[in-house]
Amino acid sequence: MMRAQSQARRSLEGRRVMVTRAATVRDPLVDMLEARGARTIRVPAIVLIPADDVLLDGVIEELAEGRFEWVLFTSRMGAEVVAKRLAARGMDGSAVRASVAAVGEGTARALAEAGIRPTLVPDTFTTQALAQAMPAGSGRVLLARADIAGDELEAALEARGWTPVRVAAYRTVFPGRLPADVVRDLKNIRLDAVTFTSASTVEGLRRALGSWRSLPAPRPKVVCIGPVTASAARREGLDVDAIATPHTIEGLVSALEAIFTSQREE
């Protein structure tokens, strides 16, 4: 029994997996992959930078005054930035006087860590599902989002009677070029898989590489966290081998495991 459990835990033994999301001191995706025996090649295709504190602090003050009916968080980063600005103003999660919605479990966990309990988390972790899960109503809804996020969520909320108020919680920057050691690794290491956790990571890696053909052959498996990310990858000419279900980093790892388990059985 112990041997079978050990083998399951090392389900990605020796696999070389590129992680394209923004670098953090500790990345749970990297931790999960390496715990399963994978070798991770970290290629941050984007950099996330907190946005203007003055603008964010202004809406946080309104949030604490009860001037929003809802506040919606569409990413863990957005939740963390708002939590930090609350703390900087001597507030905690109890200061949020609005109903709270989170796009998925990871975002909900980040909110819970800050003492903010979301009352709405859709069954499917996408912004489209979040919009569909919102009730009809009226009043102002705060959206703390990335600066480059699309406006589909705002349009969906307006259709349900709400007045969305958007603030950029963070900015997405494309590095433009890869570090020399990463370029060396990409030329010398055959990749088994590339993971994308947002549409912006797809665009960022394409910008950095110039051409997908610069990735070493044979073609690595492409695994995306959700349908929006997968659509962005396909628009760039990539063949998507799997989409995470659920749309979480845990689902992403499970999708990788399924791919390589299937290969071993063929």
JSON list of C-alpha atoms in Angstrom, two decimals, residues 8-179:
[
{"chain": "A", "resi": 8, "resn": "ALA", "atom": "CA", "xyz": [1.01, 8.03, -7.04]},
{"chain": "A", "resi": 9, "resn": "ARG", "atom": "CA", "xyz": [2.73, 10.94, -5.35]},
{"chain": "A", "resi": 10, "resn": "ARG", "atom": "CA", "xyz": [5.61, 10.73, -7.88]},
{"chain": "A", "resi": 11, "resn": "SER", "atom": "CA", "xyz": [3.24, 10.62, -10.84]},
{"chain": "A", "resi": 12, "resn": "LEU", "atom": "CA", "xyz": [5.28, 13.20, -12.81]},
{"chain": "A", "resi": 13, "resn": "GLU", "atom": "CA", "xyz": [8.69, 11.74, -12.07]},
{"chain": "A", "resi": 14, "resn": "GLY", "atom": "CA", "xyz": [11.32, 13.15, -14.45]},
{"chain": "A", "resi": 15, "resn": "ARG", "atom": "CA", "xyz": [8.87, 15.26, -16.45]},
{"chain": "A", "resi": 16, "resn": "ARG", "atom": "CA", "xyz": [10.09, 18.72, -17.42]},
{"chain": "A", "resi": 17, "resn": "VAL", "atom": "CA", "xyz": [7.26, 21.21, -17.00]},
{"chain": "A", "resi": 18, "resn": "MET", "atom": "CA", "xyz": [7.41, 24.91, -17.87]},
{"chain": "A", "resi": 19, "resn": "VAL", "atom": "CA", "xyz": [5.56, 27.21, -15.47]},
{"chain": "A", "resi": 20, "resn": "THR", "atom": "CA", "xyz": [4.78, 30.54, -17.14]},
{"chain": "A", "resi": 21, "resn": "ARG", "atom": "CA", "xyz": [2.88, 32.40, -14.44]},
{"chain": "A", "resi": 22, "resn": "ALA", "atom": "CA", "xyz": [4.29, 35.39, -12.56]},
{"chain": "A", "resi": 23, "resn": "ALA", "atom": "CA", "xyz": [7.12, 34.53, -10.20]},
{"chain": "A", "resi": 24, "resn": "THR", "atom": "CA", "xyz": [6.43, 34.50, -6.47]},
{"chain": "A", "resi": 25, "resn": "VAL", "atom": "CA", "xyz": [8.63, 33.59, -3.54]},
{"chain": "A", "resi": 26, "resn": "ARG", "atom": "CA", "xyz": [6.66, 30.38, -3.12]},
{"chain": "A", "resi": 27, "resn": "ASP", "atom": "CA", "xyz": [4.48, 29.13, -5.92]},
{"chain": "A", "resi": 28, "resn": "PRO", "atom": "CA", "xyz": [1.96, 26.41, -4.95]},
{"chain": "A", "resi": 29, "resn": "LEU", "atom": "CA", "xyz": [1.88, 25.18, -8.56]},
{"chain": "A", "resi": 30, "resn": "VAL", "atom": "CA", "xyz": [5.64, 24.65, -8.53]},
{"chain": "A", "resi": 31, "resn": "ASP", "atom": "CA", "xyz": [5.40, 22.96, -5.12]},
{"chain": "A", "resi": 32, "resn": "MET", "atom": "CA", "xyz": [2.72, 20.54, -6.35]},
{"chain": "A", "resi": 33, "resn": "LEU", "atom": "CA", "xyz": [4.61, 19.66, -9.52]},
{"chain": "A", "resi": 34, "resn": "GLU", "atom": "CA", "xyz": [7.91, 19.08, -7.75]},
{"chain": "A", "resi": 35, "resn": "ALA", "atom": "CA", "xyz": [6.20, 17.02, -5.03]},
{"chain": "A", "resi": 36, "resn": "ARG", "atom": "CA", "xyz": [5.13, 14.68, -7.84]},
{"chain": "A", "resi": 37, "resn": "GLY", "atom": "CA", "xyz": [8.66, 14.39, -9.18]},
{"chain": "A", "resi": 38, "resn": "ALA", "atom": "CA", "xyz": [8.52, 16.94, -12.00]},
{"chain": "A", "resi": 39, "resn": "ARG", "atom": "CA", "xyz": [11.40, 19.24, -12.83]},
{"chain": "A", "resi": 40, "resn": "THR", "atom": "CA", "xyz": [9.98, 22.74, -13.18]},
{"chain": "A", "resi": 41, "resn": "ILE", "atom": "CA", "xyz": [11.39, 25.31, -15.56]},
{"chain": "A", "resi": 42, "resn": "ARG", "atom": "CA", "xyz": [10.14, 28.69, -14.35]},
{"chain": "A", "resi": 43, "resn": "VAL", "atom": "CA", "xyz": [9.66, 31.13, -17.21]},
{"chain": "A", "resi": 44, "resn": "PRO", "atom": "CA", "xyz": [7.66, 34.08, -15.84]},
{"chain": "A", "resi": 45, "resn": "ALA", "atom": "CA", "xyz": [5.85, 35.38, -18.91]},
{"chain": "A", "resi": 46, "resn": "ILE", "atom": "CA", "xyz": [4.25, 38.22, -16.96]},
{"chain": "A", "resi": 47, "resn": "VAL", "atom": "CA", "xyz": [5.06, 40.45, -14.00]},
{"chain": "A", "resi": 48, "resn": "LEU", "atom": "CA", "xyz": [2.25, 41.58, -11.68]},
{"chain": "A", "resi": 49, "resn": "ILE", "atom": "CA", "xyz": [2.65, 45.00, -10.07]},
{"chain": "A", "resi": 50, "resn": "PRO", "atom": "CA", "xyz": [0.24, 46.54, -7.52]},
{"chain": "A", "resi": 51, "resn": "ALA", "atom": "CA", "xyz": [-1.60, 49.51, -9.05]},
{"chain": "A", "resi": 52, "resn": "ASP", "atom": "CA", "xyz": [-1.89, 53.09, -7.81]},
{"chain": "A", "resi": 53, "resn": "ASP", "atom": "CA", "xyz": [-2.50, 53.07, -4.05]},
{"chain": "A", "resi": 54, "resn": "VAL", "atom": "CA", "xyz": [-4.34, 56.39, -4.09]},
{"chain": "A", "resi": 55, "resn": "LEU", "atom": "CA", "xyz": [-7.08, 55.19, -6.45]},
{"chain": "A", "resi": 56, "resn": "LEU", "atom": "CA", "xyz": [-7.37, 51.85, -4.67]},
{"chain": "A", "resi": 57, "resn": "ASP", "atom": "CA", "xyz": [-7.51, 53.44, -1.23]},
{"chain": "A", "resi": 58, "resn": "GLY", "atom": "CA", "xyz": [-10.33, 55.71, -2.41]},
{"chain": "A", "resi": 59, "resn": "VAL", "atom": "CA", "xyz": [-12.61, 52.82, -3.33]},
{"chain": "A", "resi": 60, "resn": "ILE", "atom": "CA", "xyz": [-11.61, 50.89, -0.22]},
{"chain": "A", "resi": 61, "resn": "GLU", "atom": "CA", "xyz": [-12.81, 53.84, 1.84]},
{"chain": "A", "resi": 62, "resn": "GLU", "atom": "CA", "xyz": [-16.12, 53.71, -0.02]},
{"chain": "A", "resi": 63, "resn": "LEU", "atom": "CA", "xyz": [-16.25, 49.96, 0.56]},
{"chain": "A", "resi": 64, "resn": "ALA", "atom": "CA", "xyz": [-15.82, 50.48, 4.31]},
{"chain": "A", "resi": 65, "resn": "GLU", "atom": "CA", "xyz": [-18.56, 53.13, 4.24]},
{"chain": "A", "resi": 66, "resn": "GLY", "atom": "CA", "xyz": [-21.05, 50.67, 2.74]},
{"chain": "A", "resi": 67, "resn": "ARG", "atom": "CA", "xyz": [-21.33, 52.44, -0.61]},
{"chain": "A", "resi": 68, "resn": "PHE", "atom": "CA", "xyz": [-21.15, 49.20, -2.61]},
{"chain": "A", "resi": 69, "resn": "GLU", "atom": "CA", "xyz": [-23.67, 46.37, -2.63]},
{"chain": "A", "resi": 70, "resn": "TRP", "atom": "CA", "xyz": [-21.11, 43.81, -3.80]},
{"chain": "A", "resi": 71, "resn": "VAL", "atom": "CA", "xyz": [-17.37, 43.50, -4.31]},
{"chain": "A", "resi": 72, "resn": "LEU", "atom": "CA", "xyz": [-16.17, 40.91, -6.84]},
{"chain": "A", "resi": 73, "resn": "PHE", "atom": "CA", "xyz": [-12.70, 39.39, -6.93]},
{"chain": "A", "resi": 74, "resn": "THR", "atom": "CA", "xyz": [-11.60, 37.65, -10.13]},
{"chain": "A", "resi": 75, "resn": "SER", "atom": "CA", "xyz": [-8.10, 36.62, -9.05]},
{"chain": "A", "resi": 76, "resn": "ARG", "atom": "CA", "xyz": [-6.05, 35.75, -6.00]},
{"chain": "A", "resi": 77, "resn": "MET", "atom": "CA", "xyz": [-3.76, 38.69, -6.74]},
{"chain": "A", "resi": 78, "resn": "GLY", "atom": "CA", "xyz": [-6.67, 41.14, -6.63]},
{"chain": "A", "resi": 79, "resn": "ALA", "atom": "CA", "xyz": [-7.77, 39.71, -3.28]},
{"chain": "A", "resi": 80, "resn": "GLU", "atom": "CA", "xyz": [-4.26, 39.96, -1.84]},
{"chain": "A", "resi": 81, "resn": "VAL", "atom": "CA", "xyz": [-3.75, 43.55, -3.01]},
{"chain": "A", "resi": 82, "resn": "VAL", "atom": "CA", "xyz": [-7.04, 44.72, -1.50]},
{"chain": "A", "resi": 83, "resn": "ALA", "atom": "CA", "xyz": [-6.24, 42.90, 1.76]},
{"chain": "A", "resi": 84, "resn": "LYS", "atom": "CA", "xyz": [-2.85, 44.64, 1.93]},
{"chain": "A", "resi": 85, "resn": "ARG", "atom": "CA", "xyz": [-4.39, 48.06, 1.35]},
{"chain": "A", "resi": 86, "resn": "LEU", "atom": "CA", "xyz": [-6.97, 47.39, 4.06]},
{"chain": "A", "resi": 87, "resn": "ALA", "atom": "CA", "xyz": [-4.16, 46.49, 6.46]},
{"chain": "A", "resi": 88, "resn": "ALA", "atom": "CA", "xyz": [-2.17, 49.59, 5.46]},
{"chain": "A", "resi": 89, "resn": "ARG", "atom": "CA", "xyz": [-5.17, 51.69, 6.52]},
{"chain": "A", "resi": 90, "resn": "GLY", "atom": "CA", "xyz": [-5.50, 49.89, 9.83]},
{"chain": "A", "resi": 91, "resn": "MET", "atom": "CA", "xyz": [-8.50, 47.83, 8.71]},
{"chain": "A", "resi": 92, "resn": "ASP", "atom": "CA", "xyz": [-9.21, 44.12, 8.46]},
{"chain": "A", "resi": 93, "resn": "GLY", "atom": "CA", "xyz": [-11.79, 42.00, 6.67]},
{"chain": "A", "resi": 94, "resn": "SER", "atom": "CA", "xyz": [-14.55, 43.14, 9.01]},
{"chain": "A", "resi": 95, "resn": "ALA", "atom": "CA", "xyz": [-14.33, 46.60, 7.42]},
{"chain": "A", "resi": 96, "resn": "VAL", "atom": "CA", "xyz": [-15.79, 45.29, 4.15]},
{"chain": "A", "resi": 97, "resn": "ARG", "atom": "CA", "xyz": [-19.45, 46.31, 4.23]},
{"chain": "A", "resi": 98, "resn": "ALA", "atom": "CA", "xyz": [-20.66, 44.55, 1.10]},
{"chain": "A", "resi": 99, "resn": "SER", "atom": "CA", "xyz": [-21.49, 41.09, -0.12]},
{"chain": "A", "resi": 100, "resn": "VAL", "atom": "CA", "xyz": [-18.36, 39.40, -1.46]},
{"chain": "A", "resi": 101, "resn": "ALA", "atom": "CA", "xyz": [-17.94, 37.10, -4.48]},
{"chain": "A", "resi": 102, "resn": "ALA", "atom": "CA", "xyz": [-14.83, 35.20, -5.54]},
{"chain": "A", "resi": 103, "resn": "VAL", "atom": "CA", "xyz": [-14.19, 33.66, -8.95]},
{"chain": "A", "resi": 104, "resn": "GLY", "atom": "CA", "xyz": [-12.85, 30.41, -7.51]},
{"chain": "A", "resi": 105, "resn": "GLU", "atom": "CA", "xyz": [-11.47, 28.47, -4.58]},
{"chain": "A", "resi": 106, "resn": "GLY", "atom": "CA", "xyz": [-7.96, 29.96, -4.71]},
{"chain": "A", "resi": 107, "resn": "THR", "atom": "CA", "xyz": [-9.32, 33.49, -4.62]},
{"chain": "A", "resi": 108, "resn": "ALA", "atom": "CA", "xyz": [-11.75, 32.53, -1.86]},
{"chain": "A", "resi": 109, "resn": "ARG", "atom": "CA", "xyz": [-8.86, 31.13, 0.21]},
{"chain": "A", "resi": 110, "resn": "ALA", "atom": "CA", "xyz": [-6.88, 34.34, -0.21]},
{"chain": "A", "resi": 111, "resn": "LEU", "atom": "CA", "xyz": [-9.89, 36.32, 0.99]},
{"chain": "A", "resi": 112, "resn": "ALA", "atom": "CA", "xyz": [-10.45, 33.99, 3.95]},
{"chain": "A", "resi": 113, "resn": "GLU", "atom": "CA", "xyz": [-6.80, 34.46, 4.98]},
{"chain": "A", "resi": 114, "resn": "ALA", "atom": "CA", "xyz": [-7.55, 38.19, 5.19]},
{"chain": "A", "resi": 115, "resn": "GLY", "atom": "CA", "xyz": [-10.69, 37.60, 7.25]},
{"chain": "A", "resi": 116, "resn": "ILE", "atom": "CA", "xyz": [-13.07, 38.18, 4.33]},
{"chain": "A", "resi": 117, "resn": "ARG", "atom": "CA", "xyz": [-15.63, 35.42, 3.80]},
{"chain": "A", "resi": 118, "resn": "PRO", "atom": "CA", "xyz": [-17.11, 35.33, 0.28]},
{"chain": "A", "resi": 119, "resn": "THR", "atom": "CA", "xyz": [-20.81, 34.61, 0.12]},
{"chain": "A", "resi": 120, "resn": "LEU", "atom": "CA", "xyz": [-20.69, 33.60, -3.54]},
{"chain": "A", "resi": 121, "resn": "VAL", "atom": "CA", "xyz": [-18.26, 31.27, -5.37]},
{"chain": "A", "resi": 122, "resn": "PRO", "atom": "CA", "xyz": [-19.52, 29.82, -8.67]},
{"chain": "A", "resi": 123, "resn": "ASP", "atom": "CA", "xyz": [-19.37, 26.08, -9.33]},
{"chain": "A", "resi": 124, "resn": "THR", "atom": "CA", "xyz": [-17.23, 26.72, -12.41]},
{"chain": "A", "resi": 125, "resn": "PHE", "atom": "CA", "xyz": [-14.28, 28.97, -11.75]},
{"chain": "A", "resi": 126, "resn": "THR", "atom": "CA", "xyz": [-14.51, 31.48, -14.60]},
{"chain": "A", "resi": 127, "resn": "THR", "atom": "CA", "xyz": [-15.56, 35.12, -14.79]},
{"chain": "A", "resi": 128, "resn": "GLN", "atom": "CA", "xyz": [-18.43, 34.10, -17.08]},
{"chain": "A", "resi": 129, "resn": "ALA", "atom": "CA", "xyz": [-19.71, 31.69, -14.43]},
{"chain": "A", "resi": 130, "resn": "LEU", "atom": "CA", "xyz": [-19.26, 34.38, -11.78]},
{"chain": "A", "resi": 131, "resn": "ALA", "atom": "CA", "xyz": [-21.41, 36.78, -13.79]},
{"chain": "A", "resi": 132, "resn": "GLN", "atom": "CA", "xyz": [-24.09, 34.13, -14.30]},
{"chain": "A", "resi": 133, "resn": "ALA", "atom": "CA", "xyz": [-24.11, 33.31, -10.58]},
{"chain": "A", "resi": 134, "resn": "MET", "atom": "CA", "xyz": [-24.74, 36.92, -9.60]},
{"chain": "A", "resi": 135, "resn": "PRO", "atom": "CA", "xyz": [-28.38, 37.71, -8.78]},
{"chain": "A", "resi": 136, "resn": "ALA", "atom": "CA", "xyz": [-30.25, 40.48, -10.54]},
{"chain": "A", "resi": 137, "resn": "GLY", "atom": "CA", "xyz": [-30.32, 43.71, -8.58]},
{"chain": "A", "resi": 138, "resn": "SER", "atom": "CA", "xyz": [-29.38, 47.34, -8.46]},
{"chain": "A", "resi": 139, "resn": "GLY", "atom": "CA", "xyz": [-26.62, 49.36, -6.87]},
{"chain": "A", "resi": 140, "resn": "ARG", "atom": "CA", "xyz": [-22.88, 49.66, -7.23]},
{"chain": "A", "resi": 141, "resn": "VAL", "atom": "CA", "xyz": [-20.59, 46.65, -7.59]},
{"chain": "A", "resi": 142, "resn": "LEU", "atom": "CA", "xyz": [-16.85, 47.02, -7.06]},
{"chain": "A", "resi": 143, "resn": "LEU", "atom": "CA", "xyz": [-14.53, 45.04, -9.33]},
{"chain": "A", "resi": 144, "resn": "ALA", "atom": "CA", "xyz": [-10.88, 44.92, -8.20]},
{"chain": "A", "resi": 145, "resn": "ARG", "atom": "CA", "xyz": [-9.19, 43.51, -11.31]},
{"chain": "A", "resi": 146, "resn": "ALA", "atom": "CA", "xyz": [-6.11, 43.44, -13.48]},
{"chain": "A", "resi": 147, "resn": "ASP", "atom": "CA", "xyz": [-5.63, 46.47, -15.68]},
{"chain": "A", "resi": 148, "resn": "ILE", "atom": "CA", "xyz": [-5.75, 44.38, -18.87]},
{"chain": "A", "resi": 149, "resn": "ALA", "atom": "CA", "xyz": [-8.84, 42.31, -17.99]},
{"chain": "A", "resi": 150, "resn": "GLY", "atom": "CA", "xyz": [-11.64, 42.47, -20.55]},
{"chain": "A", "resi": 151, "resn": "ASP", "atom": "CA", "xyz": [-14.97, 44.19, -19.95]},
{"chain": "A", "resi": 152, "resn": "GLU", "atom": "CA", "xyz": [-17.27, 41.19, -20.43]},
{"chain": "A", "resi": 153, "resn": "LEU", "atom": "CA", "xyz": [-17.92, 40.91, -16.69]},
{"chain": "A", "resi": 154, "resn": "GLU", "atom": "CA", "xyz": [-18.97, 44.56, -16.48]},
{"chain": "A", "resi": 155, "resn": "ALA", "atom": "CA", "xyz": [-21.35, 44.13, -19.40]},
{"chain": "A", "resi": 156, "resn": "ALA", "atom": "CA", "xyz": [-22.91, 41.03, -17.82]},
{"chain": "A", "resi": 157, "resn": "LEU", "atom": "CA", "xyz": [-23.43, 42.85, -14.52]},
{"chain": "A", "resi": 158, "resn": "GLU", "atom": "CA", "xyz": [-25.04, 45.81, -16.26]},
{"chain": "A", "resi": 159, "resn": "ALA", "atom": "CA", "xyz": [-27.43, 43.41, -17.99]},
{"chain": "A", "resi": 160, "resn": "ARG", "atom": "CA", "xyz": [-28.52, 42.22, -14.53]},
{"chain": "A", "resi": 161, "resn": "GLY", "atom": "CA", "xyz": [-29.20, 45.75, -13.36]},
{"chain": "A", "resi": 162, "resn": "TRP", "atom": "CA", "xyz": [-25.99, 46.48, -11.46]},
{"chain": "A", "resi": 163, "resn": "THR", "atom": "CA", "xyz": [-23.66, 49.47, -11.82]},
{"chain": "A", "resi": 164, "resn": "PRO", "atom": "CA", "xyz": [-20.11, 48.09, -12.02]},
{"chain": "A", "resi": 165, "resn": "VAL", "atom": "CA", "xyz": [-17.26, 50.26, -10.71]},
{"chain": "A", "resi": 166, "resn": "ARG", "atom": "CA", "xyz": [-13.89, 48.98, -11.79]},
{"chain": "A", "resi": 167, "resn": "VAL", "atom": "CA", "xyz": [-10.54, 49.73, -10.18]},
{"chain": "A", "resi": 168, "resn": "ALA", "atom": "CA", "xyz": [-7.19, 48.35, -11.31]},
{"chain": "A", "resi": 169, "resn": "ALA", "atom": "CA", "xyz": [-5.87, 46.39, -8.34]},
{"chain": "A", "resi": 170, "resn": "TYR", "atom": "CA", "xyz": [-2.69, 45.46, -10.21]},
{"chain": "A", "resi": 171, "resn": "ARG", "atom": "CA", "xyz": [-0.95, 45.94, -13.52]},
{"chain": "A", "resi": 172, "resn": "THR", "atom": "CA", "xyz": [0.27, 43.21, -15.85]},
{"chain": "A", "resi": 173, "resn": "VAL", "atom": "CA", "xyz": [3.66, 43.84, -17.42]},
{"chain": "A", "resi": 174, "resn": "PHE", "atom": "CA", "xyz": [5.19, 41.76, -20.21]},
{"chain": "A", "resi": 175, "resn": "PRO", "atom": "CA", "xyz": [8.96, 41.39, -19.64]},
{"chain": "A", "resi": 176, "resn": "GLY", "atom": "CA", "xyz": [9.72, 41.40, -23.38]},
{"chain": "A", "resi": 177, "resn": "ARG", "atom": "CA", "xyz": [12.73, 39.11, -23.17]},
{"chain": "A", "resi": 178, "resn": "LEU", "atom": "CA", "xyz": [13.68, 36.06, -21.16]},
{"chain": "A", "resi": 179, "resn": "PRO", "atom": "CA", "xyz": [16.65, 35.88, -18.78]}
]
